[in-house]
mmCIF file of C-alpha atoms in Angstrom:
data_model
loop_
_atom_site.group_PDB
_atom_site.id
_atom_site.type_symbol
_atom_site.label_atom_id
_atom_site.label_comp_id
_atom_site.label_asym_id
_atom_site.label_seq_id
_atom_site.Cartn_x
_atom_site.Cartn_y
_atom_site.Cartn_z
ATOM 1 C CA UNK A 32 68.493 -37.731 242.315
ATOM 2 C CA UNK A 33 67.259 -35.758 245.315
ATOM 3 C CA UNK A 34 64.429 -33.269 245.070
ATOM 4 C CA UNK A 35 63.145 -30.423 247.259
ATOM 5 C CA UNK A 36 60.935 -27.351 247.207
ATOM 6 C CA UNK A 37 57.254 -26.534 247.305
ATOM 7 C CA UNK A 38 54.997 -24.113 245.472
ATOM 8 C CA UNK A 39 51.233 -24.357 245.657
ATOM 9 C CA UNK A 40 49.847 -25.756 242.414
ATOM 10 C CA UNK A 41 53.274 -26.657 241.037
ATOM 11 C CA UNK A 42 55.736 -29.504 241.178
ATOM 12 C CA UNK A 43 57.885 -29.894 244.272
ATOM 13 C CA UNK A 44 60.592 -31.677 242.369
ATOM 14 C CA UNK A 45 63.735 -29.766 241.418
ATOM 15 C CA UNK A 46 67.183 -31.199 240.982
ATOM 16 C CA UNK A 47 69.919 -30.056 243.340
ATOM 17 C CA UNK A 48 71.978 -28.009 240.896
ATOM 18 C CA UNK A 49 73.514 -25.178 242.929
ATOM 19 C CA UNK A 50 76.130 -24.388 240.275
ATOM 20 C CA UNK A 51 73.375 -23.283 237.897
ATOM 21 C CA UNK A 52 71.897 -20.991 240.516
ATOM 22 C CA UNK A 53 75.335 -19.568 241.345
ATOM 23 C CA UNK A 54 75.748 -18.685 237.675
ATOM 24 C CA UNK A 55 72.305 -17.080 237.516
ATOM 25 C CA UNK A 56 72.989 -14.971 240.609
ATOM 26 C CA UNK A 57 76.342 -13.937 239.157
ATOM 27 C CA UNK A 58 74.603 -12.672 236.031
ATOM 28 C CA UNK A 59 72.212 -10.639 238.167
ATOM 29 C CA UNK A 60 75.098 -9.271 240.254
ATOM 30 C CA UNK A 61 76.725 -8.032 237.051
ATOM 31 C CA UNK A 62 73.554 -6.145 236.225
ATOM 32 C CA UNK A 63 73.531 -4.593 239.709
ATOM 33 C CA UNK A 64 77.053 -3.326 239.214
ATOM 34 C CA UNK A 65 76.123 -1.935 235.805
ATOM 35 C CA UNK A 66 73.105 -0.140 237.289
ATOM 36 C CA UNK A 67 75.150 1.107 240.262
ATOM 37 C CA UNK A 68 73.023 -0.762 242.779
ATOM 38 C CA UNK A 69 74.592 -2.109 245.969
ATOM 39 C CA UNK A 70 72.060 -4.898 246.403
ATOM 40 C CA UNK A 71 68.746 -6.257 245.165
ATOM 41 C CA UNK A 72 65.804 -7.573 247.155
ATOM 42 C CA UNK A 73 64.046 -10.190 245.023
ATOM 43 C CA UNK A 74 60.488 -10.884 246.222
ATOM 44 C CA UNK A 75 58.834 -12.382 243.143
ATOM 45 C CA UNK A 76 58.593 -16.043 244.154
ATOM 46 C CA UNK A 77 59.254 -17.336 240.658
ATOM 47 C CA UNK A 78 62.395 -15.213 240.473
ATOM 48 C CA UNK A 79 63.518 -16.493 243.881
ATOM 49 C CA UNK A 80 62.972 -20.010 242.590
ATOM 50 C CA UNK A 81 65.020 -19.269 239.472
ATOM 51 C CA UNK A 82 67.927 -17.820 241.453
ATOM 52 C CA UNK A 83 68.063 -20.319 244.316
ATOM 53 C CA UNK A 84 66.164 -23.477 243.406
ATOM 54 C CA UNK A 85 63.694 -22.961 246.248
ATOM 55 C CA UNK A 86 60.054 -23.041 245.198
ATOM 56 C CA UNK A 87 57.902 -21.749 248.050
ATOM 57 C CA UNK A 88 54.965 -19.549 248.933
ATOM 58 C CA UNK A 89 57.016 -17.275 251.199
ATOM 59 C CA UNK A 90 60.572 -16.279 250.384
ATOM 60 C CA UNK A 91 62.832 -13.427 249.405
ATOM 61 C CA UNK A 92 66.415 -13.198 248.257
ATOM 62 C CA UNK A 93 68.932 -10.462 249.041
ATOM 63 C CA UNK A 94 71.790 -10.352 246.546
ATOM 64 C CA UNK A 95 74.643 -7.872 246.798
ATOM 65 C CA UNK A 96 76.610 -6.556 243.850
ATOM 66 C CA UNK A 97 79.636 -8.605 244.985
ATOM 67 C CA UNK A 98 77.573 -11.795 244.803
ATOM 68 C CA UNK A 99 76.779 -12.443 248.471
ATOM 69 C CA UNK A 100 73.328 -13.976 248.803
ATOM 70 C CA UNK A 101 70.898 -14.319 251.702
ATOM 71 C CA UNK A 102 67.732 -16.355 251.335
ATOM 72 C CA UNK A 103 64.854 -15.847 253.756
ATOM 73 C CA UNK A 104 61.873 -18.131 254.134
ATOM 74 C CA UNK A 105 59.760 -19.472 256.972
ATOM 75 C CA UNK A 106 59.972 -22.673 258.961
ATOM 76 C CA UNK A 107 57.834 -24.665 256.541
ATOM 77 C CA UNK A 108 60.599 -24.461 253.919
ATOM 78 C CA UNK A 109 63.695 -24.489 256.129
ATOM 79 C CA UNK A 110 64.644 -28.070 255.225
ATOM 80 C CA UNK A 111 64.028 -27.588 251.527
ATOM 81 C CA UNK A 112 65.987 -24.320 251.481
ATOM 82 C CA UNK A 113 68.962 -25.906 253.205
ATOM 83 C CA UNK A 114 68.828 -28.743 250.681
ATOM 84 C CA UNK A 115 68.585 -26.837 247.396
ATOM 85 C CA UNK A 116 70.460 -23.660 248.397
ATOM 86 C CA UNK A 117 73.160 -24.915 250.728
ATOM 87 C CA UNK A 118 75.608 -22.340 249.348
ATOM 88 C CA UNK A 119 73.423 -19.390 250.415
ATOM 89 C CA UNK A 120 73.089 -17.830 253.852
ATOM 90 C CA UNK A 121 69.692 -18.826 255.215
ATOM 91 C CA UNK A 122 67.404 -16.740 257.403
ATOM 92 C CA UNK A 123 64.215 -18.212 258.819
ATOM 93 C CA UNK A 124 61.692 -15.420 259.356
ATOM 94 C CA UNK A 125 57.921 -15.296 259.358
ATOM 95 C CA UNK A 126 57.830 -12.016 257.422
ATOM 96 C CA UNK A 127 60.719 -12.297 255.053
ATOM 97 C CA UNK A 128 60.909 -9.109 252.974
ATOM 98 C CA UNK A 129 61.196 -6.584 255.860
ATOM 99 C CA UNK A 130 63.746 -8.837 257.571
ATOM 100 C CA UNK A 131 65.964 -8.804 254.504
ATOM 101 C CA UNK A 132 65.482 -5.064 254.052
ATOM 102 C CA UNK A 133 66.843 -4.519 257.542
ATOM 103 C CA UNK A 134 69.780 -6.785 256.715
ATOM 104 C CA UNK A 135 70.392 -4.784 253.542
ATOM 105 C CA UNK A 136 70.591 -1.565 255.528
ATOM 106 C CA UNK A 137 72.440 -2.791 258.597
ATOM 107 C CA UNK A 138 74.446 -5.738 257.318
ATOM 108 C CA UNK A 139 75.525 -4.790 253.828
ATOM 109 C CA UNK A 140 75.504 -0.959 254.036
ATOM 110 C CA UNK A 141 73.504 -0.809 250.829
ATOM 111 C CA UNK A 142 73.130 2.800 249.799
ATOM 112 C CA UNK A 143 71.001 1.855 246.769
ATOM 113 C CA UNK A 144 68.739 -1.155 247.119
ATOM 114 C CA UNK A 145 66.883 -2.459 244.080
ATOM 115 C CA UNK A 146 63.356 -3.785 244.590
ATOM 116 C CA UNK A 147 60.866 -5.364 242.211
ATOM 117 C CA UNK A 148 58.318 -2.566 242.123
ATOM 118 C CA UNK A 149 56.213 -4.374 239.532
ATOM 119 C CA UNK A 150 55.731 -7.185 242.026
ATOM 120 C CA UNK A 151 55.426 -5.371 245.349
ATOM 121 C CA UNK A 152 52.113 -4.109 246.636
ATOM 122 C CA UNK A 153 52.069 -0.581 247.998
ATOM 123 C CA UNK A 154 51.695 -2.071 251.475
ATOM 124 C CA UNK A 155 54.782 -4.254 250.986
ATOM 125 C CA UNK A 156 56.822 -1.350 249.636
ATOM 126 C CA UNK A 157 55.869 0.740 252.664
ATOM 127 C CA UNK A 158 56.831 -2.065 255.055
ATOM 128 C CA UNK A 159 60.251 -2.314 253.422
ATOM 129 C CA UNK A 160 60.695 1.437 253.546
ATOM 130 C CA UNK A 161 59.697 1.455 257.199
ATOM 131 C CA UNK A 162 62.143 -1.354 258.019
ATOM 132 C CA UNK A 163 64.963 0.512 256.307
ATOM 133 C CA UNK A 164 64.134 3.731 258.115
ATOM 134 C CA UNK A 165 64.135 1.978 261.464
ATOM 135 C CA UNK A 166 67.512 0.376 260.736
ATOM 136 C CA UNK A 167 69.397 3.261 259.192
ATOM 137 C CA UNK A 168 67.243 5.559 257.103
ATOM 138 C CA UNK A 169 69.869 6.309 254.471
ATOM 139 C CA UNK A 170 69.167 3.491 252.005
ATOM 140 C CA UNK A 171 67.556 4.563 248.752
ATOM 141 C CA UNK A 172 64.964 2.237 247.177
ATOM 142 C CA UNK A 173 65.447 1.929 243.433
ATOM 143 C CA UNK A 174 63.266 0.060 240.967
ATOM 144 C CA UNK A 175 65.049 -3.106 239.861
ATOM 145 C CA UNK A 176 62.581 -3.448 237.011
ATOM 146 C CA UNK A 177 62.175 -6.848 235.391
ATOM 147 C CA UNK A 178 65.872 -7.639 235.511
ATOM 148 C CA UNK A 179 65.404 -11.243 236.643
ATOM 149 C CA UNK A 180 62.592 -11.850 234.164
ATOM 150 C CA UNK A 181 64.935 -10.703 231.399
ATOM 151 C CA UNK A 182 67.563 -13.177 232.557
ATOM 152 C CA UNK A 183 64.920 -15.896 232.490
ATOM 153 C CA UNK A 184 64.134 -15.302 228.801
ATOM 154 C CA UNK A 185 67.198 -17.233 227.660
ATOM 155 C CA UNK A 186 67.193 -20.808 228.873
ATOM 156 C CA UNK A 187 70.158 -22.918 229.958
ATOM 157 C CA UNK A 188 70.547 -26.588 229.067
ATOM 158 C CA UNK A 189 68.828 -27.813 232.217
ATOM 159 C CA UNK A 190 65.818 -25.648 231.546
ATOM 160 C CA UNK A 191 65.569 -26.732 227.913
ATOM 161 C CA UNK A 192 65.791 -30.376 228.957
ATOM 162 C CA UNK A 193 62.920 -29.890 231.418
ATOM 163 C CA UNK A 194 60.834 -27.987 228.864
ATOM 164 C CA UNK A 195 61.483 -30.656 226.260
ATOM 165 C CA UNK A 196 60.270 -33.379 228.604
ATOM 166 C CA UNK A 197 57.232 -31.355 229.697
ATOM 167 C CA UNK A 198 56.230 -30.987 226.061
ATOM 168 C CA UNK A 199 56.925 -34.633 225.267
ATOM 169 C CA UNK A 200 54.729 -35.739 228.164
ATOM 170 C CA UNK A 201 51.962 -33.451 226.940
ATOM 171 C CA UNK A 202 52.108 -34.663 223.356
ATOM 172 C CA UNK A 203 52.152 -38.335 224.331
ATOM 173 C CA UNK A 204 49.069 -37.761 226.468
ATOM 174 C CA UNK A 205 47.200 -36.048 223.626
ATOM 175 C CA UNK A 206 48.102 -38.785 221.185
ATOM 176 C CA UNK A 207 46.805 -41.368 223.665
ATOM 177 C CA UNK A 208 43.587 -39.397 224.038
ATOM 178 C CA UNK A 209 43.098 -39.230 220.283
ATOM 179 C CA UNK A 210 43.855 -42.933 219.857
ATOM 180 C CA UNK A 211 41.316 -43.901 222.520
ATOM 181 C CA UNK A 212 38.508 -42.093 220.683
ATOM 182 C CA UNK A 213 35.157 -41.870 222.494
ATOM 183 C CA UNK A 214 34.471 -38.162 221.986
ATOM 184 C CA UNK A 215 30.832 -37.979 220.877
ATOM 185 C CA UNK A 216 28.560 -37.729 223.900
ATOM 186 C CA UNK A 217 31.318 -36.970 226.393
ATOM 187 C CA UNK A 218 31.429 -33.543 227.989
ATOM 188 C CA UNK A 219 34.215 -31.020 227.673
ATOM 189 C CA UNK A 220 34.931 -31.478 231.382
ATOM 190 C CA UNK A 221 35.225 -35.242 231.005
ATOM 191 C CA UNK A 222 37.701 -34.962 228.132
ATOM 192 C CA UNK A 223 39.761 -32.347 229.989
ATOM 193 C CA UNK A 224 40.038 -34.573 233.055
ATOM 194 C CA UNK A 225 40.889 -37.557 230.866
ATOM 195 C CA UNK A 226 43.734 -35.653 229.206
ATOM 196 C CA UNK A 227 45.085 -34.411 232.538
ATOM 197 C CA UNK A 228 45.034 -37.966 233.922
ATOM 198 C CA UNK A 229 47.009 -39.126 230.910
ATOM 199 C CA UNK A 230 49.598 -36.381 231.419
ATOM 200 C CA UNK A 231 50.131 -37.547 234.973
ATOM 201 C CA UNK A 232 50.380 -41.138 233.769
ATOM 202 C CA UNK A 233 53.177 -40.130 231.396
ATOM 203 C CA UNK A 234 55.182 -38.463 234.154
ATOM 204 C CA UNK A 235 53.834 -34.936 234.623
ATOM 205 C CA UNK A 236 54.551 -33.312 237.982
ATOM 206 C CA UNK A 237 51.518 -31.080 237.549
ATOM 207 C CA UNK A 238 49.245 -29.373 235.044
ATOM 208 C CA UNK A 239 50.568 -26.162 233.549
ATOM 209 C CA UNK A 240 47.174 -24.404 233.505
ATOM 210 C CA UNK A 241 43.500 -25.296 233.477
ATOM 211 C CA UNK A 242 43.121 -27.488 230.413
ATOM 212 C CA UNK A 243 40.958 -25.934 227.724
ATOM 213 C CA UNK A 244 38.607 -28.297 225.908
ATOM 214 C CA UNK A 245 36.212 -26.334 223.730
ATOM 215 C CA UNK A 246 33.705 -27.984 221.391
ATOM 216 C CA UNK A 247 31.579 -26.557 218.620
ATOM 217 C CA UNK A 248 30.602 -22.942 219.197
ATOM 218 C CA UNK A 249 32.715 -22.896 222.380
ATOM 219 C CA UNK A 250 35.864 -23.307 220.304
ATOM 220 C CA UNK A 251 35.336 -19.695 219.220
ATOM 221 C CA UNK A 252 36.118 -18.574 222.792
ATOM 222 C CA UNK A 253 39.932 -18.231 223.007
ATOM 223 C CA UNK A 254 40.197 -19.140 226.705
ATOM 224 C CA UNK A 255 37.060 -21.141 227.224
ATOM 225 C CA UNK A 256 36.679 -23.090 230.475
ATOM 226 C CA UNK A 257 35.347 -26.644 229.994
ATOM 227 C CA UNK A 258 31.666 -27.082 230.825
ATOM 228 C CA UNK A 259 29.113 -29.879 230.689
ATOM 229 C CA UNK A 260 28.415 -29.340 226.995
ATOM 230 C CA UNK A 261 28.433 -32.689 225.225
ATOM 231 C CA UNK A 262 30.701 -33.086 222.232
ATOM 232 C CA UNK A 263 28.803 -33.757 219.026
ATOM 233 C CA UNK A 264 29.549 -35.169 215.599
ATOM 234 C CA UNK A 265 30.971 -32.460 213.316
ATOM 235 C CA UNK A 266 32.204 -30.222 216.131
ATOM 236 C CA UNK A 267 35.484 -28.433 215.968
ATOM 237 C CA UNK A 268 37.341 -29.551 219.079
ATOM 238 C CA UNK A 269 40.029 -27.179 220.369
ATOM 239 C CA UNK A 270 42.329 -28.487 223.112
ATOM 240 C CA UNK A 271 44.878 -26.176 224.791
ATOM 241 C CA UNK A 272 46.938 -28.027 227.396
ATOM 242 C CA UNK A 273 50.315 -28.613 228.968
ATOM 243 C CA UNK A 274 52.203 -30.523 231.630
ATOM 244 C CA UNK A 275 54.678 -29.334 234.258
ATOM 245 C CA UNK A 276 57.960 -31.170 234.591
ATOM 246 C CA UNK A 277 60.595 -30.127 237.160
ATOM 247 C CA UNK A 278 58.844 -26.782 237.483
ATOM 248 C CA UNK A 279 58.797 -26.043 233.722
ATOM 249 C CA UNK A 280 55.619 -25.637 231.691
ATOM 250 C CA UNK A 281 54.518 -26.960 228.327
ATOM 251 C CA UNK A 282 51.968 -25.150 226.191
ATOM 252 C CA UNK A 283 50.328 -26.688 223.125
ATOM 253 C CA UNK A 284 47.047 -26.320 221.244
ATOM 254 C CA UNK A 285 45.545 -28.568 218.603
ATOM 255 C CA UNK A 286 42.180 -28.306 216.845
ATOM 256 C CA UNK A 287 40.407 -31.216 215.178
ATOM 257 C CA UNK A 288 37.001 -32.240 213.891
ATOM 258 C CA UNK A 289 34.918 -34.898 215.597
ATOM 259 C CA UNK A 290 33.633 -37.941 213.668
ATOM 260 C CA UNK A 291 32.828 -36.148 210.400
ATOM 261 C CA UNK A 292 34.594 -34.758 207.399
ATOM 262 C CA UNK A 293 35.310 -31.047 207.932
ATOM 263 C CA UNK A 294 32.813 -28.571 206.561
ATOM 264 C CA UNK A 295 34.161 -26.174 203.956
ATOM 265 C CA UNK A 296 34.233 -23.249 206.408
ATOM 266 C CA UNK A 297 36.076 -25.334 208.995
ATOM 267 C CA UNK A 298 38.753 -26.397 206.544
ATOM 268 C CA UNK A 299 39.082 -22.838 205.226
ATOM 269 C CA UNK A 300 39.867 -21.271 208.582
ATOM 270 C CA UNK A 301 42.021 -24.231 209.583
ATOM 271 C CA UNK A 302 44.178 -23.905 206.477
ATOM 272 C CA UNK A 303 44.619 -20.163 207.064
ATOM 273 C CA UNK A 304 45.588 -20.639 210.703
ATOM 274 C CA UNK A 305 47.984 -23.435 209.800
ATOM 275 C CA UNK A 306 49.667 -21.178 207.228
ATOM 276 C CA UNK A 307 49.798 -18.322 209.743
ATOM 277 C CA UNK A 308 51.341 -20.584 212.362
ATOM 278 C CA UNK A 309 53.933 -21.793 209.868
ATOM 279 C CA UNK A 310 54.838 -18.197 209.026
ATOM 280 C CA UNK A 311 55.239 -17.355 212.708
ATOM 281 C CA UNK A 312 57.522 -20.335 213.264
ATOM 282 C CA UNK A 313 59.645 -19.359 210.288
ATOM 283 C CA UNK A 314 60.059 -15.859 211.750
ATOM 284 C CA UNK A 315 61.700 -17.238 214.905
ATOM 285 C CA UNK A 316 65.181 -16.057 213.987
ATOM 286 C CA UNK A 317 67.787 -14.581 216.290
ATOM 287 C CA UNK A 318 67.693 -10.782 215.941
ATOM 288 C CA UNK A 319 64.118 -10.678 214.639
ATOM 289 C CA UNK A 320 61.876 -8.144 216.334
ATOM 290 C CA UNK A 321 59.363 -9.829 218.611
ATOM 291 C CA UNK A 322 56.727 -7.734 216.870
ATOM 292 C CA UNK A 323 57.889 -9.205 213.572
ATOM 293 C CA UNK A 324 56.781 -12.692 214.617
ATOM 294 C CA UNK A 325 53.295 -11.395 215.333
ATOM 295 C CA UNK A 326 53.273 -9.525 212.038
ATOM 296 C CA UNK A 327 54.328 -12.637 210.123
ATOM 297 C CA UNK A 328 51.403 -14.654 211.466
ATOM 298 C CA UNK A 329 48.863 -11.869 211.546
ATOM 299 C CA UNK A 330 49.465 -10.825 207.944
ATOM 300 C CA UNK A 331 48.440 -14.294 206.732
ATOM 301 C CA UNK A 332 45.180 -14.136 208.671
ATOM 302 C CA UNK A 333 44.571 -10.565 207.539
ATOM 303 C CA UNK A 334 45.097 -11.585 203.907
ATOM 304 C CA UNK A 335 42.627 -14.421 204.384
ATOM 305 C CA UNK A 336 39.926 -11.935 205.360
ATOM 306 C CA UNK A 337 39.769 -12.725 209.082
ATOM 307 C CA UNK A 338 41.685 -9.815 210.593
ATOM 308 C CA UNK A 339 38.909 -9.061 213.074
ATOM 309 C CA UNK A 340 38.722 -12.688 214.207
ATOM 310 C CA UNK A 341 42.282 -12.846 215.591
ATOM 311 C CA UNK A 342 42.293 -10.683 218.685
ATOM 312 C CA UNK A 343 45.174 -11.975 220.810
ATOM 313 C CA UNK A 344 48.941 -11.982 220.450
ATOM 314 C CA UNK A 345 50.774 -14.592 218.419
ATOM 315 C CA UNK A 346 52.854 -15.961 221.287
ATOM 316 C CA UNK A 347 54.747 -15.594 224.524
ATOM 317 C CA UNK A 348 57.696 -16.924 226.447
ATOM 318 C CA UNK A 349 57.289 -20.090 228.492
ATOM 319 C CA UNK A 350 59.373 -21.535 231.309
ATOM 320 C CA UNK A 351 58.905 -21.495 235.067
ATOM 321 C CA UNK A 352 55.662 -19.722 234.239
ATOM 322 C CA UNK A 353 53.402 -20.624 231.362
ATOM 323 C CA UNK A 354 53.242 -16.973 230.328
ATOM 324 C CA UNK A 355 56.480 -15.024 230.669
ATOM 325 C CA UNK A 356 58.714 -12.727 228.661
ATOM 326 C CA UNK A 357 59.120 -12.208 225.796
ATOM 327 C CA UNK A 358 55.748 -11.248 224.358
ATOM 328 C CA UNK A 359 55.112 -11.912 220.669
ATOM 329 C CA UNK A 360 52.120 -9.647 220.231
ATOM 330 C CA UNK A 361 50.972 -6.560 218.422
ATOM 331 C CA UNK A 362 52.567 -4.309 221.089
ATOM 332 C CA UNK A 363 55.704 -6.425 221.555
ATOM 333 C CA UNK A 364 59.129 -4.869 222.013
ATOM 334 C CA UNK A 365 62.631 -6.301 221.925
ATOM 335 C CA UNK A 366 64.276 -8.898 219.722
ATOM 336 C CA UNK A 367 64.621 -12.643 219.720
ATOM 337 C CA UNK A 368 67.779 -14.185 221.174
ATOM 338 C CA UNK A 369 69.326 -17.609 221.076
ATOM 339 C CA UNK A 370 67.718 -20.093 223.513
ATOM 340 C CA UNK A 371 64.523 -18.133 224.057
ATOM 341 C CA UNK A 372 61.605 -20.551 224.436
ATOM 342 C CA UNK A 373 58.340 -19.223 223.031
ATOM 343 C CA UNK A 374 54.955 -20.231 221.703
ATOM 344 C CA UNK A 375 53.473 -19.482 218.292
ATOM 345 C CA UNK A 376 49.671 -19.688 218.498
ATOM 346 C CA UNK A 377 47.575 -17.763 215.967
ATOM 347 C CA UNK A 378 43.853 -18.404 215.760
ATOM 348 C CA UNK A 379 40.607 -17.516 214.037
ATOM 349 C CA UNK A 380 37.424 -17.356 216.119
ATOM 350 C CA UNK A 381 33.936 -17.103 214.637
ATOM 351 C CA UNK A 382 31.443 -16.370 217.456
ATOM 352 C CA UNK A 383 28.542 -18.787 217.557
ATOM 353 C CA UNK A 384 30.158 -21.138 215.050
ATOM 354 C CA UNK A 385 33.621 -22.252 216.073
ATOM 355 C CA UNK A 386 37.285 -21.449 216.102
ATOM 356 C CA UNK A 387 40.734 -22.798 215.366
ATOM 357 C CA UNK A 388 44.013 -22.291 217.197
ATOM 358 C CA UNK A 389 47.276 -24.111 216.526
ATOM 359 C CA UNK A 390 50.087 -23.675 219.046
ATOM 360 C CA UNK A 391 53.611 -24.990 219.402
ATOM 361 C CA UNK A 392 56.367 -24.426 221.939
ATOM 362 C CA UNK A 393 59.738 -23.818 220.300
ATOM 363 C CA UNK A 394 63.322 -22.887 221.209
ATOM 364 C CA UNK A 395 64.939 -20.095 219.179
ATOM 365 C CA UNK A 396 68.356 -21.198 217.936
ATOM 366 C CA UNK A 397 71.338 -19.277 216.575
ATOM 367 C CA UNK A 398 71.557 -21.767 213.718
ATOM 368 C CA UNK A 399 68.328 -20.263 212.375
ATOM 369 C CA UNK A 400 65.924 -23.201 212.662
ATOM 370 C CA UNK A 401 64.022 -23.339 215.979
ATOM 371 C CA UNK A 402 63.694 -26.565 217.919
ATOM 372 C CA UNK A 403 60.093 -27.791 217.865
ATOM 373 C CA UNK A 404 59.213 -29.183 221.292
ATOM 374 C CA UNK A 405 55.590 -30.117 220.467
ATOM 375 C CA UNK A 406 55.814 -32.349 217.395
ATOM 376 C CA UNK A 407 52.266 -33.754 217.496
ATOM 377 C CA UNK A 408 50.764 -33.519 214.024
ATOM 378 C CA UNK A 409 49.178 -30.255 212.903
ATOM 379 C CA UNK A 410 47.161 -31.906 210.160
ATOM 380 C CA UNK A 411 43.406 -31.447 210.481
ATOM 381 C CA UNK A 412 42.462 -34.748 212.071
ATOM 382 C CA UNK A 413 39.001 -36.306 212.081
ATOM 383 C CA UNK A 414 38.674 -37.948 215.475
ATOM 384 C CA UNK A 415 36.894 -41.237 216.017
ATOM 385 C CA UNK A 416 33.480 -40.994 217.621
#
């Protein structure tokens, strides 16, 4: 298998699968026709990656409604682009978006050009407008919206395979960490680095996000960054982590107790979160409102008397980015569809004492039962000292 691509902080390795990218571009071209757009200029690097296979720090894709595609990047990625996107016209430019805007105006006679306004800075938008004016002046810029992100919400077989392996790598690493013991006296930073090393040892191409290891009172901070605090006997230990495999991200959280039987308050909030997480998983049904998943989990925590201690959403999509559409939160819109890959991660956080979060990554399935990609036990474990 040959691999190519590059994106700072992410894996370089992507299989050469141009037929998948052709299909993805065809789906986007259908949307352009539906929205009466002549072409789209895709500048979000993750979306370019999704549509072409090229992961880079400087690229843009011009796609016309009839399916013609032009990929622009700079000389650093010329070889990789030719490798993974051999079926696409390639332009090597230092400043890629204006170059493709000119091509849209002069080469494809695009009267209506869609751009990703949510991604472009005002400066970038002005540069594109200026390039169009210099070329022709008649092209109208139209907001493409999050059309590509919406396509990305439903995963194909290749994506699900990569996500499955990313999660398997992550879970094997955590299980190794637990089996090795040696928590009391080690710092949060030390445990985080140990877990990341184990993910690499099991085949990770990268780390999905900065690993969260939060002990004792720090476990009450939802997105705590590991510090030099030493882990102590009786601490709640919350670990939020994930590996990258072939560009796809895992996301998993487990909470345990270190070297002591859980205190009554620890077991109480753990049991409530576990029940809330189970309710959220059971709500992952095709056609269910995304808001309904949040409601299913949140209602359990509310009934347990901890409504004010669960301040974040219940979940989110995961794929080429660790946080992507859809959102499963208290302001979520839309409905679940077959092959969406999402997290379910309710929590209870008691400032100054400790907190619990339990998170899985799952694939929504038309059959009604989601695929669980993070099967590591959700029992309340007591870790060896």
